[in-house]
């Protein structure tokens, strides 16, 4: 996987600052006050820093952003960045500052002079999250270069390094999600995906893979129907992290459609390549499990992903086919392109039967309609439980991951009626994301607190976000990790 940027925390001698090579970043408050290290830089540059922080340009800058001075006199560095950051910045602002530093750094060596700033660990987190690029398939020399490490000069390196360690674990989870989501479908087949998850055994996760014969035995026909037109075998991967006591686990379930052509209800050609990210829900579940294992979370969590490819073929499922779910309910497949809910129905039911979870959250790039409704800044949140839902929304807000609750209700169920089966898999154009959620709810037991996250708009985007370049964002890994921390480890 793409390795996170190496970040070292160490102390720095004032006399060494003039000799630092590559890029140097210092911090100044909105009012223009400088710490000891920044004051030394100001002296070396014959007052250039003071001139900047007293200028109109500084006045007009946003907190968390930076201004670059090139080839600063009196220093060996190639460029000097001055970040505008209040002394008591909150974590959101500190992380944004880190992201601004990542963009300034690029592949070069960088030293951040953070002295005694209270949010140094959070700055390093923003820096690490933004320092990502998916370049495994680029062969030019520039893309092959490894990023030079970042050094963060702080007064108490050991204490800051200890604060940053769990954040680095989450960064690795986010990168794992992004890599999976960016990976094209000829590389990330169902088998390749399952193998990457099996490799996480080494981190202490218990990973089991259910193959087609076992899925058949379990009666997962809504899942298997989606994959029957593909050369790649359908799989369900179960990842268990037992860091808590004896209590039942919390369950995360992800849609892992490695490619969604639409099947016989074939999608139009324009933009179809984007459907390489249709396993984004499974990607987030996998990234969260990786983060939990790496930071040895004190919680019991089980992650399940349904890995399948939706292809048209002589053996593919047809519109009008009736399939029997593991639960026993029958589904008329009106549209083979509404396949995500068929995948989730069986995996969610299996998760509840097998693990009796204390709660369940599923993630899926489920509907184009959620993009029409919420765009690319918020995921759709659907829930049968206010407490769990509020806790999730709070965690998402704290992590700056957009999430917006959508309504549900029995009135929408009428749209799912089928002439021949217990339900149809589509409910027409009106409220397309809500009827999809209503469909899923039929496979949620009454007593299971549940959230469905429709991440079609946020899993992968066409322009950069605060913490990611364009492409896969890893949306949700941070919020879910925080929810688990708050719920079970707080
Ligand atoms: N994977 C798509 C949803 C999607 C669309 C994800 C755009 C990301 C970007 C899903 O399987 C799908 O095709 N949904 C259909 C449902 C419809 C047939 C009821 C849709 O949204 O058009
Ligand atoms: Mn589809
Ligand atoms: Zn899909």
PDB file of N, CA, C and O in Angstrom, residues 17-88:
ATOM      1  N   UNK A  17      19.286  26.298  12.642  1.00  0.00           N
ATOM      2  CA  UNK A  17      18.161  26.685  11.779  1.00  0.00           C
ATOM      3  C   UNK A  17      18.638  27.267  10.449  1.00  0.00           C
ATOM      4  O   UNK A  17      18.077  26.965   9.402  1.00  0.00           O
ATOM      5  N   UNK A  18      19.711  28.048  10.498  1.00  0.00           N
ATOM      6  CA  UNK A  18      20.222  28.667   9.266  1.00  0.00           C
ATOM      7  C   UNK A  18      20.671  27.614   8.257  1.00  0.00           C
ATOM      8  O   UNK A  18      20.687  27.864   7.055  1.00  0.00           O
ATOM      9  N   UNK A  19      21.024  26.417   8.769  1.00  0.00           N
ATOM     10  CA  UNK A  19      21.616  25.390   7.906  1.00  0.00           C
ATOM     11  C   UNK A  19      20.585  24.401   7.361  1.00  0.00           C
ATOM     12  O   UNK A  19      20.920  23.527   6.563  1.00  0.00           O
ATOM     13  N   UNK A  20      19.317  24.504   7.815  1.00  0.00           N
ATOM     14  CA  UNK A  20      18.293  23.537   7.382  1.00  0.00           C
ATOM     15  C   UNK A  20      18.120  23.596   5.873  1.00  0.00           C
ATOM     16  O   UNK A  20      17.986  24.679   5.296  1.00  0.00           O
ATOM     17  N   UNK A  21      18.104  22.407   5.247  1.00  0.00           N
ATOM     18  CA  UNK A  21      17.970  22.363   3.792  1.00  0.00           C
ATOM     19  C   UNK A  21      16.554  21.987   3.386  1.00  0.00           C
ATOM     20  O   UNK A  21      15.766  21.516   4.201  1.00  0.00           O
ATOM     21  N   UNK A  22      16.242  22.206   2.124  1.00  0.00           N
ATOM     22  CA  UNK A  22      14.902  21.887   1.624  1.00  0.00           C
ATOM     23  C   UNK A  22      13.931  22.992   1.975  1.00  0.00           C
ATOM     24  O   UNK A  22      14.198  24.169   1.730  1.00  0.00           O
ATOM     25  N   UNK A  23      12.842  22.632   2.613  1.00  0.00           N
ATOM     26  CA  UNK A  23      11.821  23.616   2.924  1.00  0.00           C
ATOM     27  C   UNK A  23      11.650  23.752   4.431  1.00  0.00           C
ATOM     28  O   UNK A  23      11.797  22.776   5.163  1.00  0.00           O
ATOM     29  N   UNK A  24      11.347  24.957   4.855  1.00  0.00           N
ATOM     30  CA  UNK A  24      11.173  25.221   6.284  1.00  0.00           C
ATOM     31  C   UNK A  24       9.831  25.914   6.493  1.00  0.00           C
ATOM     32  O   UNK A  24       9.457  26.800   5.731  1.00  0.00           O
ATOM     33  N   UNK A  25       9.104  25.460   7.492  1.00  0.00           N
ATOM     34  CA  UNK A  25       7.831  26.098   7.845  1.00  0.00           C
ATOM     35  C   UNK A  25       7.897  26.593   9.281  1.00  0.00           C
ATOM     36  O   UNK A  25       8.405  25.891  10.160  1.00  0.00           O
ATOM     37  N   UNK A  26       7.391  27.811   9.486  1.00  0.00           N
ATOM     38  CA  UNK A  26       7.275  28.336  10.852  1.00  0.00           C
ATOM     39  C   UNK A  26       5.829  28.747  11.109  1.00  0.00           C
ATOM     40  O   UNK A  26       5.029  28.857  10.177  1.00  0.00           O
ATOM     41  N   UNK A  27       5.495  28.960  12.374  1.00  0.00           N
ATOM     42  CA  UNK A  27       4.132  29.330  12.758  1.00  0.00           C
ATOM     43  C   UNK A  27       4.124  30.753  13.299  1.00  0.00           C
ATOM     44  O   UNK A  27       5.053  31.162  13.996  1.00  0.00           O
ATOM     45  N   UNK A  28       3.077  31.492  12.975  1.00  0.00           N
ATOM     46  CA  UNK A  28       2.885  32.817  13.572  1.00  0.00           C
ATOM     47  C   UNK A  28       1.407  32.976  13.888  1.00  0.00           C
ATOM     48  O   UNK A  28       0.557  32.439  13.168  1.00  0.00           O
ATOM     49  N   UNK A  29       1.095  33.685  14.945  1.00  0.00           N
ATOM     50  CA  UNK A  29      -0.319  33.858  15.302  1.00  0.00           C
ATOM     51  C   UNK A  29      -0.939  34.903  14.375  1.00  0.00           C
ATOM     52  O   UNK A  29      -0.223  35.680  13.737  1.00  0.00           O
ATOM     53  N   UNK A  30      -2.287  34.965  14.314  1.00  0.00           N
ATOM     54  CA  UNK A  30      -2.949  35.971  13.474  1.00  0.00           C
ATOM     55  C   UNK A  30      -2.492  37.386  13.838  1.00  0.00           C
ATOM     56  O   UNK A  30      -2.388  38.257  12.973  1.00  0.00           O
ATOM     57  N   UNK A  31      -2.162  37.596  15.132  1.00  0.00           N
ATOM     58  CA  UNK A  31      -1.702  38.926  15.574  1.00  0.00           C
ATOM     59  C   UNK A  31      -0.241  39.161  15.222  1.00  0.00           C
ATOM     60  O   UNK A  31       0.289  40.253  15.443  1.00  0.00           O
ATOM     61  N   UNK A  32       0.417  38.113  14.739  1.00  0.00           N
ATOM     62  CA  UNK A  32       1.801  38.280  14.290  1.00  0.00           C
ATOM     63  C   UNK A  32       2.850  37.939  15.320  1.00  0.00           C
ATOM     64  O   UNK A  32       4.022  38.260  15.143  1.00  0.00           O
ATOM     65  N   UNK A  33       2.450  37.285  16.435  1.00  0.00           N
ATOM     66  CA  UNK A  33       3.514  36.960  17.390  1.00  0.00           C
ATOM     67  C   UNK A  33       4.179  35.641  17.008  1.00  0.00           C
ATOM     68  O   UNK A  33       3.572  34.729  16.465  1.00  0.00           O
ATOM     69  N   UNK A  34       5.477  35.608  17.309  1.00  0.00           N
ATOM     70  CA  UNK A  34       6.345  34.514  16.865  1.00  0.00           C
ATOM     71  C   UNK A  34       6.912  33.773  18.064  1.00  0.00           C
ATOM     72  O   UNK A  34       7.203  34.390  19.093  1.00  0.00           O
ATOM     73  N   UNK A  35       7.072  32.438  17.946  1.00  0.00           N
ATOM     74  CA  UNK A  35       7.756  31.681  19.001  1.00  0.00           C
ATOM     75  C   UNK A  35       9.277  31.859  18.843  1.00  0.00           C
ATOM     76  O   UNK A  35       9.734  32.511  17.904  1.00  0.00           O
ATOM     77  N   UNK A  36      10.039  31.253  19.774  1.00  0.00           N
ATOM     78  CA  UNK A  36      11.506  31.436  19.741  1.00  0.00           C
ATOM     79  C   UNK A  36      12.120  31.036  18.402  1.00  0.00           C
ATOM     80  O   UNK A  36      13.011  31.720  17.902  1.00  0.00           O
ATOM     81  N   UNK A  37      11.652  29.905  17.858  1.00  0.00           N
ATOM     82  CA  UNK A  37      12.256  29.408  16.615  1.00  0.00           C
ATOM     83  C   UNK A  37      11.935  30.348  15.459  1.00  0.00           C
ATOM     84  O   UNK A  37      12.795  30.653  14.623  1.00  0.00           O
ATOM     85  N   UNK A  38      10.687  30.824  15.420  1.00  0.00           N
ATOM     86  CA  UNK A  38      10.290  31.740  14.343  1.00  0.00           C
ATOM     87  C   UNK A  38      11.017  33.079  14.484  1.00  0.00           C
ATOM     88  O   UNK A  38      11.358  33.715  13.482  1.00  0.00           O
ATOM     89  N   UNK A  39      11.258  33.475  15.734  1.00  0.00           N
ATOM     90  CA  UNK A  39      12.003  34.740  15.933  1.00  0.00           C
ATOM     91  C   UNK A  39      13.420  34.626  15.396  1.00  0.00           C
ATOM     92  O   UNK A  39      13.954  35.546  14.793  1.00  0.00           O
ATOM     93  N   UNK A  40      14.006  33.424  15.581  1.00  0.00           N
ATOM     94  CA  UNK A  40      15.352  33.220  15.043  1.00  0.00           C
ATOM     95  C   UNK A  40      15.325  33.307  13.505  1.00  0.00           C
ATOM     96  O   UNK A  40      16.177  33.930  12.882  1.00  0.00           O
ATOM     97  N   UNK A  41      14.279  32.714  12.901  1.00  0.00           N
ATOM     98  CA  UNK A  41      14.160  32.773  11.441  1.00  0.00           C
ATOM     99  C   UNK A  41      13.997  34.230  10.996  1.00  0.00           C
ATOM    100  O   UNK A  41      14.595  34.670  10.013  1.00  0.00           O
ATOM    101  N   UNK A  42      13.237  34.988  11.743  1.00  0.00           N
ATOM    102  CA  UNK A  42      13.059  36.402  11.415  1.00  0.00           C
ATOM    103  C   UNK A  42      14.398  37.133  11.444  1.00  0.00           C
ATOM    104  O   UNK A  42      14.700  37.946  10.564  1.00  0.00           O
ATOM    105  N   UNK A  43      15.225  36.811  12.448  1.00  0.00           N
ATOM    106  CA  UNK A  43      16.520  37.467  12.565  1.00  0.00           C
ATOM    107  C   UNK A  43      17.429  37.092  11.391  1.00  0.00           C
ATOM    108  O   UNK A  43      18.054  37.939  10.774  1.00  0.00           O
ATOM    109  N   UNK A  44      17.411  35.782  11.081  1.00  0.00           N
ATOM    110  CA  UNK A  44      18.254  35.307   9.965  1.00  0.00           C
ATOM    111  C   UNK A  44      17.868  35.978   8.652  1.00  0.00           C
ATOM    112  O   UNK A  44      18.723  36.279   7.821  1.00  0.00           O
ATOM    113  N   UNK A  45      16.566  36.180   8.469  1.00  0.00           N
ATOM    114  CA  UNK A  45      16.085  36.733   7.192  1.00  0.00           C
ATOM    115  C   UNK A  45      16.014  38.259   7.237  1.00  0.00           C
ATOM    116  O   UNK A  45      15.357  38.875   6.405  1.00  0.00           O
ATOM    117  N   UNK A  46      16.652  38.848   8.215  1.00  0.00           N
ATOM    118  CA  UNK A  46      16.737  40.304   8.347  1.00  0.00           C
ATOM    119  C   UNK A  46      15.354  40.951   8.396  1.00  0.00           C
ATOM    120  O   UNK A  46      15.097  41.972   7.739  1.00  0.00           O
ATOM    121  N   UNK A  47      14.438  40.306   9.157  1.00  0.00           N
ATOM    122  CA  UNK A  47      13.136  40.920   9.406  1.00  0.00           C
ATOM    123  C   UNK A  47      12.061  40.609   8.383  1.00  0.00           C
ATOM    124  O   UNK A  47      10.970  41.188   8.435  1.00  0.00           O
ATOM    125  N   UNK A  48      12.318  39.669   7.469  1.00  0.00           N
ATOM    126  CA  UNK A  48      11.318  39.375   6.425  1.00  0.00           C
ATOM    127  C   UNK A  48      10.019  38.820   7.030  1.00  0.00           C
ATOM    128  O   UNK A  48       8.916  39.115   6.544  1.00  0.00           O
ATOM    129  N   UNK A  49      10.148  38.026   8.096  1.00  0.00           N
ATOM    130  CA  UNK A  49       8.953  37.414   8.701  1.00  0.00           C
ATOM    131  C   UNK A  49       8.083  38.493   9.339  1.00  0.00           C
ATOM    132  O   UNK A  49       6.863  38.522   9.170  1.00  0.00           O
ATOM    133  N   UNK A  50       8.727  39.397  10.070  1.00  0.00           N
ATOM    134  CA  UNK A  50       7.989  40.504  10.697  1.00  0.00           C
ATOM    135  C   UNK A  50       7.267  41.338   9.635  1.00  0.00           C
ATOM    136  O   UNK A  50       6.098  41.717   9.809  1.00  0.00           O
ATOM    137  N   UNK A  51       7.969  41.617   8.540  1.00  0.00           N
ATOM    138  CA  UNK A  51       7.330  42.410   7.470  1.00  0.00           C
ATOM    139  C   UNK A  51       6.083  41.707   6.955  1.00  0.00           C
ATOM    140  O   UNK A  51       5.047  42.329   6.726  1.00  0.00           O
ATOM    141  N   UNK A  52       6.207  40.365   6.799  1.00  0.00           N
ATOM    142  CA  UNK A  52       5.052  39.609   6.307  1.00  0.00           C
ATOM    143  C   UNK A  52       3.881  39.695   7.284  1.00  0.00           C
ATOM    144  O   UNK A  52       2.755  40.016   6.886  1.00  0.00           O
ATOM    145  N   UNK A  53       4.133  39.410   8.569  1.00  0.00           N
ATOM    146  CA  UNK A  53       3.001  39.333   9.501  1.00  0.00           C
ATOM    147  C   UNK A  53       2.418  40.711   9.827  1.00  0.00           C
ATOM    148  O   UNK A  53       1.358  40.804  10.443  1.00  0.00           O
ATOM    149  N   UNK A  54       3.106  41.770   9.403  1.00  0.00           N
ATOM    150  CA  UNK A  54       2.537  43.117   9.585  1.00  0.00           C
ATOM    151  C   UNK A  54       1.929  43.646   8.292  1.00  0.00           C
ATOM    152  O   UNK A  54       1.461  44.792   8.245  1.00  0.00           O
ATOM    153  N   UNK A  55       1.898  42.808   7.258  1.00  0.00           N
ATOM    154  CA  UNK A  55       1.434  43.274   5.944  1.00  0.00           C
ATOM    155  C   UNK A  55      -0.080  43.092   5.776  1.00  0.00           C
ATOM    156  O   UNK A  55      -0.734  42.385   6.542  1.00  0.00           O
ATOM    157  N   UNK A  56      -0.625  43.730   4.744  1.00  0.00           N
ATOM    158  CA  UNK A  56      -2.044  43.557   4.409  1.00  0.00           C
ATOM    159  C   UNK A  56      -2.309  42.118   3.962  1.00  0.00           C
ATOM    160  O   UNK A  56      -3.389  41.578   4.197  1.00  0.00           O
ATOM    161  N   UNK A  57      -1.319  41.525   3.289  1.00  0.00           N
ATOM    162  CA  UNK A  57      -1.481  40.146   2.810  1.00  0.00           C
ATOM    163  C   UNK A  57      -1.786  39.220   3.986  1.00  0.00           C
ATOM    164  O   UNK A  57      -2.678  38.377   3.922  1.00  0.00           O
ATOM    165  N   UNK A  58      -1.048  39.419   5.080  1.00  0.00           N
ATOM    166  CA  UNK A  58      -1.241  38.584   6.278  1.00  0.00           C
ATOM    167  C   UNK A  58      -2.633  38.800   6.853  1.00  0.00           C
ATOM    168  O   UNK A  58      -3.329  37.869   7.225  1.00  0.00           O
ATOM    169  N   UNK A  59      -3.005  40.042   6.913  1.00  0.00           N
ATOM    170  CA  UNK A  59      -4.323  40.470   7.401  1.00  0.00           C
ATOM    171  C   UNK A  59      -5.433  39.721   6.648  1.00  0.00           C
ATOM    172  O   UNK A  59      -6.411  39.261   7.221  1.00  0.00           O
ATOM    173  N   UNK A  60      -5.242  39.560   5.329  1.00  0.00           N
ATOM    174  CA  UNK A  60      -6.275  38.928   4.507  1.00  0.00           C
ATOM    175  C   UNK A  60      -6.227  37.414   4.487  1.00  0.00           C
ATOM    176  O   UNK A  60      -7.110  36.778   3.906  1.00  0.00           O
ATOM    177  N   UNK A  61      -5.214  36.828   5.113  1.00  0.00           N
ATOM    178  CA  UNK A  61      -5.106  35.359   5.062  1.00  0.00           C
ATOM    179  C   UNK A  61      -6.033  34.679   6.050  1.00  0.00           C
ATOM    180  O   UNK A  61      -6.340  35.219   7.106  1.00  0.00           O
ATOM    181  N   UNK A  62      -6.449  33.464   5.680  1.00  0.00           N
ATOM    182  CA  UNK A  62      -7.280  32.667   6.597  1.00  0.00           C
ATOM    183  C   UNK A  62      -6.391  31.958   7.603  1.00  0.00           C
ATOM    184  O   UNK A  62      -5.276  31.544   7.268  1.00  0.00           O
ATOM    185  N   UNK A  63      -6.925  31.744   8.813  1.00  0.00           N
ATOM    186  CA  UNK A  63      -6.208  30.922   9.787  1.00  0.00           C
ATOM    187  C   UNK A  63      -6.013  29.522   9.202  1.00  0.00           C
ATOM    188  O   UNK A  63      -6.910  28.990   8.549  1.00  0.00           O
ATOM    189  N   UNK A  64      -4.855  28.973   9.435  1.00  0.00           N
ATOM    190  CA  UNK A  64      -4.559  27.623   8.932  1.00  0.00           C
ATOM    191  C   UNK A  64      -3.915  27.631   7.558  1.00  0.00           C
ATOM    192  O   UNK A  64      -3.480  26.591   7.077  1.00  0.00           O
ATOM    193  N   UNK A  65      -3.859  28.814   6.922  1.00  0.00           N
ATOM    194  CA  UNK A  65      -3.221  28.866   5.602  1.00  0.00           C
ATOM    195  C   UNK A  65      -1.799  29.414   5.740  1.00  0.00           C
ATOM    196  O   UNK A  65      -1.410  29.911   6.796  1.00  0.00           O
ATOM    197  N   UNK A  66      -1.036  29.332   4.651  1.00  0.00           N
ATOM    198  CA  UNK A  66       0.365  29.746   4.724  1.00  0.00           C
ATOM    199  C   UNK A  66       0.765  30.672   3.598  1.00  0.00           C
ATOM    200  O   UNK A  66       0.084  30.759   2.578  1.00  0.00           O
ATOM    201  N   UNK A  67       1.863  31.390   3.810  1.00  0.00           N
ATOM    202  CA  UNK A  67       2.438  32.274   2.791  1.00  0.00           C
ATOM    203  C   UNK A  67       3.882  31.838   2.583  1.00  0.00           C
ATOM    204  O   UNK A  67       4.606  31.590   3.542  1.00  0.00           O
ATOM    205  N   UNK A  68       4.305  31.774   1.324  1.00  0.00           N
ATOM    206  CA  UNK A  68       5.645  31.247   1.023  1.00  0.00           C
ATOM    207  C   UNK A  68       6.595  32.357   0.603  1.00  0.00           C
ATOM    208  O   UNK A  68       6.275  33.182  -0.257  1.00  0.00           O
ATOM    209  N   UNK A  69       7.774  32.388   1.222  1.00  0.00           N
ATOM    210  CA  UNK A  69       8.866  33.277   0.813  1.00  0.00           C
ATOM    211  C   UNK A  69       9.943  32.402   0.183  1.00  0.00           C
ATOM    212  O   UNK A  69      10.453  31.479   0.829  1.00  0.00           O
ATOM    213  N   UNK A  70      10.280  32.689  -1.081  1.00  0.00           N
ATOM    214  CA  UNK A  70      11.246  31.833  -1.788  1.00  0.00           C
ATOM    215  C   UNK A  70      12.684  32.283  -1.531  1.00  0.00           C
ATOM    216  O   UNK A  70      12.942  33.476  -1.345  1.00  0.00           O
ATOM    217  N   UNK A  71      13.606  31.353  -1.561  1.00  0.00           N
ATOM    218  CA  UNK A  71      15.035  31.618  -1.427  1.00  0.00           C
ATOM    219  C   UNK A  71      15.320  32.660  -0.358  1.00  0.00           C
ATOM    220  O   UNK A  71      15.857  33.736  -0.624  1.00  0.00           O
ATOM    221  N   UNK A  72      14.940  32.367   0.892  1.00  0.00           N
ATOM    222  CA  UNK A  72      15.100  33.366   1.956  1.00  0.00           C
ATOM    223  C   UNK A  72      16.581  33.683   2.212  1.00  0.00           C
ATOM    224  O   UNK A  72      17.399  32.759   2.283  1.00  0.00           O
ATOM    225  N   UNK A  73      16.905  34.958   2.308  1.00  0.00           N
ATOM    226  CA  UNK A  73      18.294  35.332   2.621  1.00  0.00           C
ATOM    227  C   UNK A  73      18.639  34.863   4.030  1.00  0.00           C
ATOM    228  O   UNK A  73      17.765  34.779   4.889  1.00  0.00           O
ATOM    229  N   UNK A  74      19.917  34.539   4.238  1.00  0.00           N
ATOM    230  CA  UNK A  74      20.378  34.157   5.565  1.00  0.00           C
ATOM    231  C   UNK A  74      20.077  32.723   5.940  1.00  0.00           C
ATOM    232  O   UNK A  74      20.364  32.291   7.045  1.00  0.00           O
ATOM    233  N   UNK A  75      19.434  31.964   5.040  1.00  0.00           N
ATOM    234  CA  UNK A  75      19.104  30.562   5.330  1.00  0.00           C
ATOM    235  C   UNK A  75      19.525  29.695   4.141  1.00  0.00           C
ATOM    236  O   UNK A  75      19.490  30.141   2.989  1.00  0.00           O
ATOM    237  N   UNK A  76      19.847  28.436   4.458  1.00  0.00           N
ATOM    238  CA  UNK A  76      20.192  27.495   3.383  1.00  0.00           C
ATOM    239  C   UNK A  76      18.943  26.959   2.690  1.00  0.00           C
ATOM    240  O   UNK A  76      19.019  26.413   1.587  1.00  0.00           O
ATOM    241  N   UNK A  77      17.786  27.121   3.327  1.00  0.00           N
ATOM    242  CA  UNK A  77      16.538  26.550   2.797  1.00  0.00           C
ATOM    243  C   UNK A  77      16.155  27.166   1.446  1.00  0.00           C
ATOM    244  O   UNK A  77      16.484  28.317   1.159  1.00  0.00           O
ATOM    245  N   UNK A  78      15.426  26.371   0.627  1.00  0.00           N
ATOM    246  CA  UNK A  78      14.959  26.854  -0.677  1.00  0.00           C
ATOM    247  C   UNK A  78      13.730  27.729  -0.550  1.00  0.00           C
ATOM    248  O   UNK A  78      13.453  28.570  -1.403  1.00  0.00           O
ATOM    249  N   UNK A  79      12.944  27.471   0.462  1.00  0.00           N
ATOM    250  CA  UNK A  79      11.710  28.238   0.625  1.00  0.00           C
ATOM    251  C   UNK A  79      11.286  28.200   2.086  1.00  0.00           C
ATOM    252  O   UNK A  79      11.559  27.233   2.800  1.00  0.00           O
ATOM    253  N   UNK A  80      10.631  29.267   2.477  1.00  0.00           N
ATOM    254  CA  UNK A  80      10.166  29.400   3.858  1.00  0.00           C
ATOM    255  C   UNK A  80       8.660  29.644   3.832  1.00  0.00           C
ATOM    256  O   UNK A  80       8.186  30.533   3.132  1.00  0.00           O
ATOM    257  N   UNK A  81       7.927  28.839   4.571  1.00  0.00           N
ATOM    258  CA  UNK A  81       6.472  29.012   4.643  1.00  0.00           C
ATOM    259  C   UNK A  81       6.106  29.513   6.041  1.00  0.00           C
ATOM    260  O   UNK A  81       6.592  28.969   7.034  1.00  0.00           O
ATOM    261  N   UNK A  82       5.274  30.537   6.074  1.00  0.00           N
ATOM    262  CA  UNK A  82       4.811  31.043   7.365  1.00  0.00           C
ATOM    263  C   UNK A  82       3.323  30.718   7.471  1.00  0.00           C
ATOM    264  O   UNK A  82       2.515  31.176   6.660  1.00  0.00           O
ATOM    265  N   UNK A  83       2.966  29.907   8.461  1.00  0.00           N
ATOM    266  CA  UNK A  83       1.575  29.479   8.643  1.00  0.00           C
ATOM    267  C   UNK A  83       0.908  30.371   9.679  1.00  0.00           C
ATOM    268  O   UNK A  83       1.477  30.620  10.746  1.00  0.00           O
ATOM    269  N   UNK A  84      -0.277  30.829   9.342  1.00  0.00           N
ATOM    270  CA  UNK A  84      -1.048  31.659  10.280  1.00  0.00           C
ATOM    271  C   UNK A  84      -1.900  30.747  11.152  1.00  0.00           C
ATOM    272  O   UNK A  84      -2.847  30.116  10.676  1.00  0.00           O
ATOM    273  N   UNK A  85      -1.544  30.658  12.415  1.00  0.00           N
ATOM    274  CA  UNK A  85      -2.233  29.712  13.305  1.00  0.00           C
ATOM    275  C   UNK A  85      -2.302  30.265  14.721  1.00  0.00           C
ATOM    276  O   UNK A  85      -1.268  30.564  15.325  1.00  0.00           O
ATOM    277  N   UNK A  86      -3.522  30.378  15.268  1.00  0.00           N
ATOM    278  CA  UNK A  86      -3.642  30.863  16.639  1.00  0.00           C
ATOM    279  C   UNK A  86      -2.937  29.923  17.622  1.00  0.00           C
ATOM    280  O   UNK A  86      -2.817  28.731  17.357  1.00  0.00           O
ATOM    281  N   UNK A  87      -2.495  30.471  18.733  1.00  0.00           N
ATOM    282  CA  UNK A  87      -1.828  29.669  19.775  1.00  0.00           C
ATOM    283  C   UNK A  87      -2.743  28.546  20.244  1.00  0.00           C
ATOM    284  O   UNK A  87      -2.319  27.433  20.448  1.00  0.00           O
ATOM    285  N   UNK A  88      -4.043  28.871  20.417  1.00  0.00           N
ATOM    286  CA  UNK A  88      -4.987  27.864  20.897  1.00  0.00           C
ATOM    287  C   UNK A  88      -5.881  27.351  19.772  1.00  0.00           C
ATOM    288  O   UNK A  88      -7.093  27.258  19.931  1.00  0.00           O
TER     289      UNK A  88
END
